Structures are given as C-alpha cells and as structure tokens.
PDB file of C-alpha atoms in Angstrom:
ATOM      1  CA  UNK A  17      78.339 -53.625  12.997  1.00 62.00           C
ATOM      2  CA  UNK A  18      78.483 -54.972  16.797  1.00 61.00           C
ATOM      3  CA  UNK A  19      76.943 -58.319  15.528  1.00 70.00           C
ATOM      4  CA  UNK A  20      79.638 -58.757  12.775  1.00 69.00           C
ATOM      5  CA  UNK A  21      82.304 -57.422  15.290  1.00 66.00           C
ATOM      6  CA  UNK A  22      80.748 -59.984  17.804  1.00 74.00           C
ATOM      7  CA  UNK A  23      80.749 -63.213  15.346  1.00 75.00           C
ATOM      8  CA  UNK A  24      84.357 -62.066  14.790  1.00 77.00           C
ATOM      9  CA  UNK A  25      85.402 -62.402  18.179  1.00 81.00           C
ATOM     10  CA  UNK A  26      83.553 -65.617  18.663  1.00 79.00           C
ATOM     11  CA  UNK A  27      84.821 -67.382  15.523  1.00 83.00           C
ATOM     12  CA  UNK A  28      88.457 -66.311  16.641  1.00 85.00           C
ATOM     13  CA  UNK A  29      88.103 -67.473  20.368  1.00 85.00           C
ATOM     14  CA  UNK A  30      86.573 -70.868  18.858  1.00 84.00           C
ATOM     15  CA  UNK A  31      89.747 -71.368  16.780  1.00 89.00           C
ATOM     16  CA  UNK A  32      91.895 -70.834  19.740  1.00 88.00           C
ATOM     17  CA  UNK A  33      89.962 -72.807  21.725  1.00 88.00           C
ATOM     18  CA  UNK A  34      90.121 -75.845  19.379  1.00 89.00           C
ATOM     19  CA  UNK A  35      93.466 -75.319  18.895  1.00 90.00           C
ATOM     20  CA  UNK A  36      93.828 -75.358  22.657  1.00 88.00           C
ATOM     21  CA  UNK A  37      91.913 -78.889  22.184  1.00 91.00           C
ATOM     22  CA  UNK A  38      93.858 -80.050  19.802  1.00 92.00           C
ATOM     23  CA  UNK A  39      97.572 -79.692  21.623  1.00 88.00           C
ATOM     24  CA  UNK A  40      95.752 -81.159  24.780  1.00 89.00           C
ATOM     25  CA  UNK A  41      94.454 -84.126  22.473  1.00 91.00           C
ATOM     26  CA  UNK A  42      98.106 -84.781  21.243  1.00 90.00           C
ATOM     27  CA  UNK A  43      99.573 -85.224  24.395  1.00 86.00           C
ATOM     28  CA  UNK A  44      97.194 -87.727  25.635  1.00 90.00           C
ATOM     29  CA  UNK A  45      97.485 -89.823  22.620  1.00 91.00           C
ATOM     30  CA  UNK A  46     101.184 -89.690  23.197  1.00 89.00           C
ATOM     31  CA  UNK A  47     100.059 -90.496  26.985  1.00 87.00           C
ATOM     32  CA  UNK A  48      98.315 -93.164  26.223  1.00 90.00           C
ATOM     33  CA  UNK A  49     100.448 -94.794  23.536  1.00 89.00           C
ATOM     34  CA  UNK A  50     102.994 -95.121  25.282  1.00 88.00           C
ATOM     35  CA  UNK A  51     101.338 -96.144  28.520  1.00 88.00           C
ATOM     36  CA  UNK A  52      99.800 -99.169  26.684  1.00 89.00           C
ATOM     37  CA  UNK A  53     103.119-100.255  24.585  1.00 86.00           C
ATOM     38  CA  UNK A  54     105.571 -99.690  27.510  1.00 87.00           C
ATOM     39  CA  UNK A  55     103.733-101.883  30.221  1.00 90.00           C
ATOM     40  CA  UNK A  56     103.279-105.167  28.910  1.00 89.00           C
ATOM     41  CA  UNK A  57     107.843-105.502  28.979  1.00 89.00           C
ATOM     42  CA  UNK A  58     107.299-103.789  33.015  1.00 89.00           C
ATOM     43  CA  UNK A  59     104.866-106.300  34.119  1.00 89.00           C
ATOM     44  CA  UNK A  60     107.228-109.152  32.161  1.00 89.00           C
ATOM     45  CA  UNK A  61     110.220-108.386  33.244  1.00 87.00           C
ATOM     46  CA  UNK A  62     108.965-106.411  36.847  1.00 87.00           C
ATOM     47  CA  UNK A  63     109.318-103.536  37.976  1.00 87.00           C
ATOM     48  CA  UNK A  64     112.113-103.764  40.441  1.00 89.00           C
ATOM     49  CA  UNK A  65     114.061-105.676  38.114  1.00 90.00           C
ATOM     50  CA  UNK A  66     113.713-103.297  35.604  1.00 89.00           C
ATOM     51  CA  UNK A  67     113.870-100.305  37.020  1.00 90.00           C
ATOM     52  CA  UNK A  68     116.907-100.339  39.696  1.00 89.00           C
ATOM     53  CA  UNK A  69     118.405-103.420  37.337  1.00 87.00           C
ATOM     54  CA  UNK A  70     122.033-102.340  36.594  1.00 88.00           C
ATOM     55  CA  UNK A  71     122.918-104.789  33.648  1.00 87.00           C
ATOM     56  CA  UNK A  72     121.350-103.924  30.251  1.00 87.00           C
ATOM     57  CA  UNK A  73     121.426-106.510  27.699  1.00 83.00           C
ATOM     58  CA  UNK A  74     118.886-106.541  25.472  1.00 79.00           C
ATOM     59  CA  UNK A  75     120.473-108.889  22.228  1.00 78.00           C
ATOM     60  CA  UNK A  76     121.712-111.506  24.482  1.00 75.00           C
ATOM     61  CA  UNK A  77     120.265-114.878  23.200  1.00 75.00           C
ATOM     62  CA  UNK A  78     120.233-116.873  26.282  1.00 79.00           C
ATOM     63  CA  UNK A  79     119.652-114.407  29.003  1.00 80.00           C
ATOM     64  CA  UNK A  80     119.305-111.031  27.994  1.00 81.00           C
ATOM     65  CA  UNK A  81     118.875-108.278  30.622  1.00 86.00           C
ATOM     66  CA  UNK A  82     116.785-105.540  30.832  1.00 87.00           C
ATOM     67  CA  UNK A  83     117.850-102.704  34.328  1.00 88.00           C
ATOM     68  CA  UNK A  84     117.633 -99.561  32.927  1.00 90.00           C
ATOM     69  CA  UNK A  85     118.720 -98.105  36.298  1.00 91.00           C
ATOM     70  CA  UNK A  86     122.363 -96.660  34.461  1.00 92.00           C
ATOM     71  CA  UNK A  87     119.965 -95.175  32.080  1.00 92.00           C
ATOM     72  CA  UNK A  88     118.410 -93.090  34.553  1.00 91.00           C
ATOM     73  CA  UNK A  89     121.180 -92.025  36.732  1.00 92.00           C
ATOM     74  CA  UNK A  90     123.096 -91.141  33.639  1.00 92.00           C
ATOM     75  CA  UNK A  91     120.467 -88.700  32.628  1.00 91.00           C
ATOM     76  CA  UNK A  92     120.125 -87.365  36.399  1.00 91.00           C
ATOM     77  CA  UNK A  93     123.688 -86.721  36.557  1.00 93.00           C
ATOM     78  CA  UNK A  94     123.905 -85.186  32.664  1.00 93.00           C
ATOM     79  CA  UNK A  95     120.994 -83.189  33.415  1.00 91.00           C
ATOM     80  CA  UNK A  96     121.736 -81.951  36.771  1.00 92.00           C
ATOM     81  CA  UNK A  97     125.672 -80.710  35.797  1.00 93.00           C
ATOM     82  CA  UNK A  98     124.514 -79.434  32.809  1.00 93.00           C
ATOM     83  CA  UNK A  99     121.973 -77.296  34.855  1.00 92.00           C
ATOM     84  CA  UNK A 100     124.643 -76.341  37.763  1.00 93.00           C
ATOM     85  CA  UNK A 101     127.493 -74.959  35.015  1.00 94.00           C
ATOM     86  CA  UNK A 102     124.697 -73.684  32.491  1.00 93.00           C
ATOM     87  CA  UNK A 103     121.964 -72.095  34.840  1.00 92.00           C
ATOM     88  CA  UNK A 104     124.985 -69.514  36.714  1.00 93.00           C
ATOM     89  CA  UNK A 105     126.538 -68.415  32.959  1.00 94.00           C
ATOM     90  CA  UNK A 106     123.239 -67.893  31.307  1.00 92.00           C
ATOM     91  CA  UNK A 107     121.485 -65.758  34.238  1.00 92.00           C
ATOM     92  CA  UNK A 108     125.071 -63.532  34.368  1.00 93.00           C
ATOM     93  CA  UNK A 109     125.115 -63.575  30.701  1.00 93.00           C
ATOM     94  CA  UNK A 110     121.320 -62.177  30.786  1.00 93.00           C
ATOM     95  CA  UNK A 111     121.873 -59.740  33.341  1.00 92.00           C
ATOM     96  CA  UNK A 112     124.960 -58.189  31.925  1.00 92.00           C
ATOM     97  CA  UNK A 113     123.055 -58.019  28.648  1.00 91.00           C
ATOM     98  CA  UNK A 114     119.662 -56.507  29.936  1.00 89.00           C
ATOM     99  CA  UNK A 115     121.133 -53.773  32.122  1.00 88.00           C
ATOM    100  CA  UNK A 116     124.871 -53.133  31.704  1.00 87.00           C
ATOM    101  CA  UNK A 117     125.728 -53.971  28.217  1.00 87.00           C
ATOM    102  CA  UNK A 118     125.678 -51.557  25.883  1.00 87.00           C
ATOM    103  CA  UNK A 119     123.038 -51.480  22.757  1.00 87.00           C
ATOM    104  CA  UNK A 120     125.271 -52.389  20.206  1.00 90.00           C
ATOM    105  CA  UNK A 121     127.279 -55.357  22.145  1.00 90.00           C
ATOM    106  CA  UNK A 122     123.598 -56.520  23.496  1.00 88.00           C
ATOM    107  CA  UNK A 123     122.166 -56.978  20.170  1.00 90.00           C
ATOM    108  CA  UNK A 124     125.553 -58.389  19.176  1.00 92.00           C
ATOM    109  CA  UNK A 125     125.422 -60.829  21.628  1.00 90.00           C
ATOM    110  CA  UNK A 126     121.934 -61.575  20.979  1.00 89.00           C
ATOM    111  CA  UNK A 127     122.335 -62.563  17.197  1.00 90.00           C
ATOM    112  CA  UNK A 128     124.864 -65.028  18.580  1.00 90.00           C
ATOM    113  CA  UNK A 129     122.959 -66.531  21.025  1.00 89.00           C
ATOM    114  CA  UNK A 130     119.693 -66.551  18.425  1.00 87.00           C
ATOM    115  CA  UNK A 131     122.261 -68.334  16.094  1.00 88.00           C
ATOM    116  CA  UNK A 132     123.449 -70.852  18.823  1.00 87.00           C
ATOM    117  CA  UNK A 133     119.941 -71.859  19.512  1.00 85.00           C
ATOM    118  CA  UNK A 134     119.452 -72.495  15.661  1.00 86.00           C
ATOM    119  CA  UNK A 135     122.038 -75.091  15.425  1.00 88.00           C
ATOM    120  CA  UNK A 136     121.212 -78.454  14.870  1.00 89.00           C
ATOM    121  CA  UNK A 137     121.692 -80.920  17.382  1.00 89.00           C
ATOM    122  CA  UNK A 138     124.016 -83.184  15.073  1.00 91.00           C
ATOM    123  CA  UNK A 139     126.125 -80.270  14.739  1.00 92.00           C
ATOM    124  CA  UNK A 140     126.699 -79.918  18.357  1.00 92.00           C
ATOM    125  CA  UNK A 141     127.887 -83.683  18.561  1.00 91.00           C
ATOM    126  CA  UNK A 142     129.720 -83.571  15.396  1.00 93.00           C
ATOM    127  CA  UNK A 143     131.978 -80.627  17.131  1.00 92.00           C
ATOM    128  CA  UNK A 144     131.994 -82.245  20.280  1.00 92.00           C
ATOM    129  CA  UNK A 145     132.927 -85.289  18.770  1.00 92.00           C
ATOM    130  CA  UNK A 146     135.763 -83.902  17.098  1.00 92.00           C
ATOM    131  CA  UNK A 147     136.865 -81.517  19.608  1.00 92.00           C
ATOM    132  CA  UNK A 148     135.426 -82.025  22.874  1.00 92.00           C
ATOM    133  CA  UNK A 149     136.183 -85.608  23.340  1.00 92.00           C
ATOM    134  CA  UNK A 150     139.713 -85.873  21.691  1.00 92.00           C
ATOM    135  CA  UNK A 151     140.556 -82.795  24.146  1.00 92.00           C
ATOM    136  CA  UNK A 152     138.975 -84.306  27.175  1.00 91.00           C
ATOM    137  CA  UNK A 153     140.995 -87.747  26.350  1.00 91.00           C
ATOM    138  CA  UNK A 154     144.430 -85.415  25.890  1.00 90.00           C
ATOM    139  CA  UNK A 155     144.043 -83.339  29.343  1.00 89.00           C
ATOM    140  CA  UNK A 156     142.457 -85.842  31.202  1.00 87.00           C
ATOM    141  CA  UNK A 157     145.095 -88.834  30.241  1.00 86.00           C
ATOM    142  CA  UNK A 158     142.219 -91.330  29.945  1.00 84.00           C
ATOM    143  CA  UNK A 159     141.823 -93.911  27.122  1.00 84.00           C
ATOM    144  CA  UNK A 160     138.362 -92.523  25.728  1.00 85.00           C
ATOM    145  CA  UNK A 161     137.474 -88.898  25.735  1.00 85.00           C
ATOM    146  CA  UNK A 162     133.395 -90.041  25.156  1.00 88.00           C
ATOM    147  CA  UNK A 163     132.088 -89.681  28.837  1.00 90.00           C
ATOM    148  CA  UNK A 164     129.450 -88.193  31.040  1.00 92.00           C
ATOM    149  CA  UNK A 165     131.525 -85.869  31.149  1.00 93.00           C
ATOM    150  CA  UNK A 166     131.539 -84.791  27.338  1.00 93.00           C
ATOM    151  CA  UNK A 167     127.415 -85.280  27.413  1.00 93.00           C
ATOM    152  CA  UNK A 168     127.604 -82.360  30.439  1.00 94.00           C
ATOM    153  CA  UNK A 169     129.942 -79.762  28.563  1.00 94.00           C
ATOM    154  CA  UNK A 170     127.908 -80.037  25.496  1.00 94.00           C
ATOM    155  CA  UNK A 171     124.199 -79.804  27.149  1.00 94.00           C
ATOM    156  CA  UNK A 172     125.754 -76.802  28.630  1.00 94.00           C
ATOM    157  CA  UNK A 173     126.120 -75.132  25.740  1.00 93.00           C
ATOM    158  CA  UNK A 174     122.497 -76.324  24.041  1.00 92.00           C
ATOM    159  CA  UNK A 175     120.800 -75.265  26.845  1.00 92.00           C
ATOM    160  CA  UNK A 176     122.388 -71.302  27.496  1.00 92.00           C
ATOM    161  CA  UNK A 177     120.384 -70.269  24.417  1.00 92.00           C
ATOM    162  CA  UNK A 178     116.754 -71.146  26.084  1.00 89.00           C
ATOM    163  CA  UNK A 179     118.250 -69.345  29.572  1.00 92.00           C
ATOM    164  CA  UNK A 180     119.768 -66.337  28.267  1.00 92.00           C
ATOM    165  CA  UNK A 181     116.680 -65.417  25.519  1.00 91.00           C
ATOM    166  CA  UNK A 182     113.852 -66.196  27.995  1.00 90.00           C
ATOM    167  CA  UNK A 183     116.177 -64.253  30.849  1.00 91.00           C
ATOM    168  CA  UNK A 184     116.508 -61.525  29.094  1.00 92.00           C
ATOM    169  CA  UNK A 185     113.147 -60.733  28.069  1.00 90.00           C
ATOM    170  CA  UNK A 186     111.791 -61.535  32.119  1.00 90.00           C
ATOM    171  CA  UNK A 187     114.475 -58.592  33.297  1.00 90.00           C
ATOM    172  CA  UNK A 188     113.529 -56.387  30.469  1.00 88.00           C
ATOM    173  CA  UNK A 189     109.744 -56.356  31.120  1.00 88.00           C
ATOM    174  CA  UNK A 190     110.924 -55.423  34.829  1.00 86.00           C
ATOM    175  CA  UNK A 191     108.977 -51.600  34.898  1.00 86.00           C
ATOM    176  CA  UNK A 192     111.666 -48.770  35.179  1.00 85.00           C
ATOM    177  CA  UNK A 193     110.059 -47.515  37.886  1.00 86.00           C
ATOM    178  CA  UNK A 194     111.097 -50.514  39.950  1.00 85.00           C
ATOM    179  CA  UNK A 195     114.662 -49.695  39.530  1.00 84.00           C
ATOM    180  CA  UNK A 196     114.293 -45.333  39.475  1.00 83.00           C
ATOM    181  CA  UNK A 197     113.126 -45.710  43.122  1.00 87.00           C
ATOM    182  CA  UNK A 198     115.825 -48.256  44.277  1.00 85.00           C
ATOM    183  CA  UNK A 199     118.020 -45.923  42.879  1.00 83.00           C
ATOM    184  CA  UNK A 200     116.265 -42.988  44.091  1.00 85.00           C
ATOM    185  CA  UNK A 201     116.702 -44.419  47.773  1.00 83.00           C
ATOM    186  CA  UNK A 202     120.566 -44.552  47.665  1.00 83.00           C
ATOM    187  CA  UNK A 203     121.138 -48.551  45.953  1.00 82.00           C
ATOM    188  CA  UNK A 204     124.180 -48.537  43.515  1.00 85.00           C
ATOM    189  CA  UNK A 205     122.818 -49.792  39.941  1.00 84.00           C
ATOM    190  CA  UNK A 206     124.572 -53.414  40.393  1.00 85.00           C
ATOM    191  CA  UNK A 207     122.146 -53.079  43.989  1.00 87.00           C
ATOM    192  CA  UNK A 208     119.347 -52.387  41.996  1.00 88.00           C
ATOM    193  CA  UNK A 209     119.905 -55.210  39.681  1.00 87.00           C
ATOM    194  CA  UNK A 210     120.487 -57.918  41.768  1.00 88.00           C
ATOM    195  CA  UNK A 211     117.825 -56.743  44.769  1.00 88.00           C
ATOM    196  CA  UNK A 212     114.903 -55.202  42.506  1.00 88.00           C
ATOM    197  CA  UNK A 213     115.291 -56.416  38.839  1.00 88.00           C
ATOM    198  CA  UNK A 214     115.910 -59.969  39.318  1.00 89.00           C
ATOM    199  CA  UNK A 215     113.785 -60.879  42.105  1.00 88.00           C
ATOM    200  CA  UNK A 216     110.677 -59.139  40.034  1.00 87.00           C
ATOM    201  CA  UNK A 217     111.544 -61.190  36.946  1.00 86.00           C
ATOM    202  CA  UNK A 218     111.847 -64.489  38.746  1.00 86.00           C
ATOM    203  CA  UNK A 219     109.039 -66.348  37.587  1.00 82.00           C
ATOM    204  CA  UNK A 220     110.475 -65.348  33.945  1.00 85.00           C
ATOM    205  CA  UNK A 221     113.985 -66.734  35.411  1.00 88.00           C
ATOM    206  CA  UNK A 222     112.499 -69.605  36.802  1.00 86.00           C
ATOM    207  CA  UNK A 223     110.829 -70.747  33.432  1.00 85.00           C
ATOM    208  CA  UNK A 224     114.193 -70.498  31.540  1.00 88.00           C
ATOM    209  CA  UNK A 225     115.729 -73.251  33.597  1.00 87.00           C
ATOM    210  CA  UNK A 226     112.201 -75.616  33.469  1.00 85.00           C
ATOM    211  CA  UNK A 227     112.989 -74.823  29.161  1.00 85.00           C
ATOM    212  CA  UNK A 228     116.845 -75.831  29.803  1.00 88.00           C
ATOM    213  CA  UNK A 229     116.095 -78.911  32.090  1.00 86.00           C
ATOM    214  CA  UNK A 230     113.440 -80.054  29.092  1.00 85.00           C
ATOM    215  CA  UNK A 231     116.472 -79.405  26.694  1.00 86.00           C
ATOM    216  CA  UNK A 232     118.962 -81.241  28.578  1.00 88.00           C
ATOM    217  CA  UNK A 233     117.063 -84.467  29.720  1.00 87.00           C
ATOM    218  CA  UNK A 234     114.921 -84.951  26.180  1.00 85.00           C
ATOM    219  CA  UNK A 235     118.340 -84.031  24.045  1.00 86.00           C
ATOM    220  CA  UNK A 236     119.474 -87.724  22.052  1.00 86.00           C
ATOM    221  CA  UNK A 237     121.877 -87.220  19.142  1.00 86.00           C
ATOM    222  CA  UNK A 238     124.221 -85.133  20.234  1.00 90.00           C
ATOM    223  CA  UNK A 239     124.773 -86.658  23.670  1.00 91.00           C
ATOM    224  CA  UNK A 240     124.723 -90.149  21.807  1.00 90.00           C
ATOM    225  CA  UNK A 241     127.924 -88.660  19.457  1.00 90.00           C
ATOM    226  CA  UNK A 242     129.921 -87.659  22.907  1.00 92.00           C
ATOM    227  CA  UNK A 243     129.030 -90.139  25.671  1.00 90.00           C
ATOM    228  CA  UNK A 244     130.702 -93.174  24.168  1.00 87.00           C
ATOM    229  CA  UNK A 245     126.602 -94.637  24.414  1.00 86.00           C
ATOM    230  CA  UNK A 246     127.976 -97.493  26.566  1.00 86.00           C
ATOM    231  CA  UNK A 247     124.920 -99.424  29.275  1.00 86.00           C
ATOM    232  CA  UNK A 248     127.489 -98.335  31.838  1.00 86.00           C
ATOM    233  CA  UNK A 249     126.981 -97.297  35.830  1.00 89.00           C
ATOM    234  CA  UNK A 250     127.660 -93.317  35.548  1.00 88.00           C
ATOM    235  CA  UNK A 251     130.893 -92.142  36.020  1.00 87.00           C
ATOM    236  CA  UNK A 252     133.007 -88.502  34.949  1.00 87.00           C
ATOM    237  CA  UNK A 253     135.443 -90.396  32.586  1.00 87.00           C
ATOM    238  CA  UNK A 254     133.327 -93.583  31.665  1.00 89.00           C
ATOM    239  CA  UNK A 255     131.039 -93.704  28.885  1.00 91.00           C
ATOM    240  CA  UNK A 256     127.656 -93.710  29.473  1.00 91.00           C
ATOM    241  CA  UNK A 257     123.759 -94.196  27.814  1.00 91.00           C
ATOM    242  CA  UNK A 258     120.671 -91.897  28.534  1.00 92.00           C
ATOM    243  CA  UNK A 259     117.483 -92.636  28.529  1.00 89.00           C
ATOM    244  CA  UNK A 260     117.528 -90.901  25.208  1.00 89.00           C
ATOM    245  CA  UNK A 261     119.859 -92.187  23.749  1.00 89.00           C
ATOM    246  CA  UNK A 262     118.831 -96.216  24.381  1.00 87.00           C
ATOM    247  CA  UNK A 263     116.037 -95.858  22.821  1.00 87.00           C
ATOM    248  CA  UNK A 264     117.464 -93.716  19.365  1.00 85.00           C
ATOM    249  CA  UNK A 265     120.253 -96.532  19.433  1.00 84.00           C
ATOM    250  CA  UNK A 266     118.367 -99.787  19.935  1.00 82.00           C
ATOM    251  CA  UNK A 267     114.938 -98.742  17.716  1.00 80.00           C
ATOM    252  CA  UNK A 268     115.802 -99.410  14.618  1.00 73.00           C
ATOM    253  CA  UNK A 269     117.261-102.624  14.819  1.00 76.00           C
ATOM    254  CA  UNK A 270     115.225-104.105  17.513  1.00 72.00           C
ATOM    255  CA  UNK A 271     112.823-106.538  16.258  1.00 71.00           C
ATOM    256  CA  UNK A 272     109.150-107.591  17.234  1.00 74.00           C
ATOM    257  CA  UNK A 273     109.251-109.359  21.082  1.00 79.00           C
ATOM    258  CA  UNK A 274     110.690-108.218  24.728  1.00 83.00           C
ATOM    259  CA  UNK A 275     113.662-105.787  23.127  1.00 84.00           C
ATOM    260  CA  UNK A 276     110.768-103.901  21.851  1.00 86.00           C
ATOM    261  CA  UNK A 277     108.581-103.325  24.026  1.00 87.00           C
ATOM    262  CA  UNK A 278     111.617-102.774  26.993  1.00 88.00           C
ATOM    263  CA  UNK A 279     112.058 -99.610  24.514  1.00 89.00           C
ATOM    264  CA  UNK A 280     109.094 -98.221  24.439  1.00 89.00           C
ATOM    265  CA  UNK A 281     108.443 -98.638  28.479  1.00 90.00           C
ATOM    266  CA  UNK A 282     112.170 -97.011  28.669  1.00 90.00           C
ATOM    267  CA  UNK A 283     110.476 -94.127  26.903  1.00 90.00           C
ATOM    268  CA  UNK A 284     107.390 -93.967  28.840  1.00 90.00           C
ATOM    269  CA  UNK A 285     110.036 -94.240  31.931  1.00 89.00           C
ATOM    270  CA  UNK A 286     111.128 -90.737  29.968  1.00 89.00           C
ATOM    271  CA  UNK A 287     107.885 -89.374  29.689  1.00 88.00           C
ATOM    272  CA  UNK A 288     106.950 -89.532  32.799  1.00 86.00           C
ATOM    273  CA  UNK A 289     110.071 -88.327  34.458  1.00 85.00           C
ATOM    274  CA  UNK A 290     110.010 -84.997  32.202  1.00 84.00           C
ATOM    275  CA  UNK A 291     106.016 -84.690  33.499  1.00 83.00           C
ATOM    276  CA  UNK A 292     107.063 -85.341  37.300  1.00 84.00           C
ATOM    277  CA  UNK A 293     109.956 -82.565  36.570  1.00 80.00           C
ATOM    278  CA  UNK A 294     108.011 -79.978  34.610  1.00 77.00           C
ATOM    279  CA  UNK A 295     105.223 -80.305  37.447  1.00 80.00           C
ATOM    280  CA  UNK A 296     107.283 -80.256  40.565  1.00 77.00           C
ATOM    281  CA  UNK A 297     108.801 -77.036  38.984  1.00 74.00           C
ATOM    282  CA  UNK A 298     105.663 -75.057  37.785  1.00 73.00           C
ATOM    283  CA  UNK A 299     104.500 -75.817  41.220  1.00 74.00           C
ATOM    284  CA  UNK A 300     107.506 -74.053  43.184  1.00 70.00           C
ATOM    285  CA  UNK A 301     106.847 -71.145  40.554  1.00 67.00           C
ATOM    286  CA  UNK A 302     103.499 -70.589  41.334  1.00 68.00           C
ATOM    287  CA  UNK A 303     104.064 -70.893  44.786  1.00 66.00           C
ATOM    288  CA  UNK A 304     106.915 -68.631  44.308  1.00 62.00           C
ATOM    289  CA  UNK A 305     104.294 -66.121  42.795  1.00 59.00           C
ATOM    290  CA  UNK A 306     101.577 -66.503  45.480  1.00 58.00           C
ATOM    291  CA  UNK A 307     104.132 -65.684  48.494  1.00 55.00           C
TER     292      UNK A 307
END
C-alpha cells in the first residue's frame, strides 16, 4: 500500500514538474524568437536611432523612418496614469469590501467585478470609442476625443478587476487574530484596518498592481480603438501609438524587408520592458518580505 501510495506521489510530482518544464520552455522560445527576428532591423537601423528616434515612418518609399521613442513614452505615460487613478480605487474598493461591507453588498460587488474582468477587450474600446472619446472631445473642446488621455481612463477600468480580486483575497487571508488584538489594545476598526490588515497582506497588495501594470502595458485593441493610434510625441489631448498597438496595426500589412523586422524588434523592445518591470517589482516584494 505505501509503494502504490509512493508511485502515486512520484508520478504526480513528475507531471508537475514537467509541466513546470514545459511553461519555462515556452517562454524561452518566445525569448529567443524574438531576440533573433528583432535584432537584425536594431543593428540596421542602430540603436540610438531607433530607440530615442522620434519620427516613425515605416511605408515611406524614399526615406522611411524607424524611432520608436513615442512608442515607448506613450506606453510609460498610459501605463503609469492608469496605475496612479486605478491602484488608489481598487485598494479602497478591496478594503471596503473585505472588512466593512456587508455580505450581501460584498458578494454583490464581487459578481460585478468577476463580470468586469470577463469582458473582452474589444468591448472595452468599442464603449470607449463610442462614449469615452466623443465625451472627452465635448468637455474638453478639442477636435479629436482619441488621446492618451482616452487610452488612461479605459486601462483604468481593465485593470481594477486584477487589483480588487487579488486585494481582496491578500486582506482576507489576514488571521483574525491579527486584528482581535489591535482591537483588544484600544485601535478603532478603521485603525485596525489600515495599521494591521493591510500592512500583513502587502505582498498580496503588491502582486495586484505587478498583475495591473502587466494588464495595462501588454493591453492592444482596446487602447488602439481610443488613442487615435497616431506615431505622435505623447501628449493628454493628442493621439498617440503604444508599443502595442504598432505592432497589431502595422503586422498584417507589412511585407517581407526592414518594416518587418522593425516590428518584431518593437516587440522584443516590449518584451523586455515587461521582464525589466515584472523583475524590478518581484524584487522590492521580496525585499519587502525579508525586512
């Protein structure tokens, strides 16, 4: 019987284990795919050139252009406002629900959320399209509601879902005995909430916004319906491209030769940037969790 129980165990851990493999196999493939396509267009065009150039001009026939440097501040800026407005409502949103909302308003609330993160991405640029940037263009006075600003608002809302969920169930795995002896020494619940609950389930916090910054900077078709998709220097009211979003737009017409290959180095320019952020973050967490 402990043999068979054994063979079980070692079958199942050999599964997860190549399955482990398998995910880690992926991502260098992916790795090295797109390290071989995307430098042969940096080392033609060069790297300063192409990656503080500020002109983007892929199709022209007699000089085309490839500085991708509008790309990358435009997904800088989209990330990093969508991350200032969405981090502050999701972790209030998720500490209301945890610990003051009531049960039946938390697993309202929850349903809506689960049903917000289940809605496709087109979806979210179709509405923005039709609502966000017309509105923007009415109270703003400004001839084109697609902006920056647009892309921001609506990775706001596509990212509160990964906050709030992964929030939520951080402050609710905080023990109760945490908060019964803050309590017990004289804190007022809100006290206890802010001082005891949340700085126990900050690594939990934490991860939420590394999941909303990978939403935010890897999200293409909605932000392409809403930012206008224009190769321009970022601005609030200007329409502007992501790094997503110039590769989704140029890929399927761009044809065998420079245009090509620019695209997929744009995308390993992508790649790597997500890496640099997921790592910098993950290391201030576990540093977090050591101190």
């Amino acid at each position: 019987m402990q043999r068979k129980h054994n063979l079980l165990e070692n079958t199942i851990h050999g599964i997860f284990l190549l399955m482990g493999l398998v995910t880690v196999g992926f991502v260098l493939i992916i790795t090295i795919y797109l390290v071989i396509s995307g430098i042969p267009a940096i080392s033609q065009i060069g790297f300063f050139k192409f990656m503080f150039g500020k002109t983007w001009a892929s199709t022209h026939t007699t000089n085309p252009q490839f500085g991708i440097l509008p790309f990358v501040l435009s997904s800088v800026y989209g990330t990093a406002g969508a991350i200032a407005l969405g981090v502050p409502i999701g972790f209030f949103a998720s500490v209301y629900l945890s610990k003051l909302a009531s049960p039946k308003l938390k697993a309202l609330i929850t349903s809506a959320v689960d049903l917000l993160a289940g809605i496709p991405s087109v979806v979210y640029g179709l509405v923005g399209m039709l609502v966000l940037v017309p509105g923007i263009r009415i109270i703003l006075n400004v001839p084109d509601g697609a902006s920056l600003l647009a892309a921001i608002l609506v990775l706001t809302v596509m990212i509160l879902p990964s906050i709030i969920k992964v929030s939520i169930t951080a402050l609710d795995a905080v023990p109760s005995e945490y908060e019964d002896a803050s309590l017990a020494l004289g804190a007022t619940p809100v006290e206890t909430y802010f001082r005891v609950s949340v700085p126990a389930a900050k690594s939990g916090i934490a991860a939420s916004i590394v999941l909303g910054i990978g939403r935010a900077i890897g999200e293409a078709t909605a932000v392409m319906m809403v930012s206008g998709n224009a190769p321009n220097m970022p601005s609030l009211q200007q329409s502007v491209r992501f790094l997503t979003t110039a590769v989704a737009s140029e890929m399927s017409y761009a044809g065998e030769g420079l245009q090509r290959q620019a695209l997929f180095s744009i995308a390993l320019v992508l790649f790597l940037f997500i890496m640099l952020i997921n790592a910098a973050l993950n290391f201030f967490i576990k540093k977090n969790k050591e101190g």
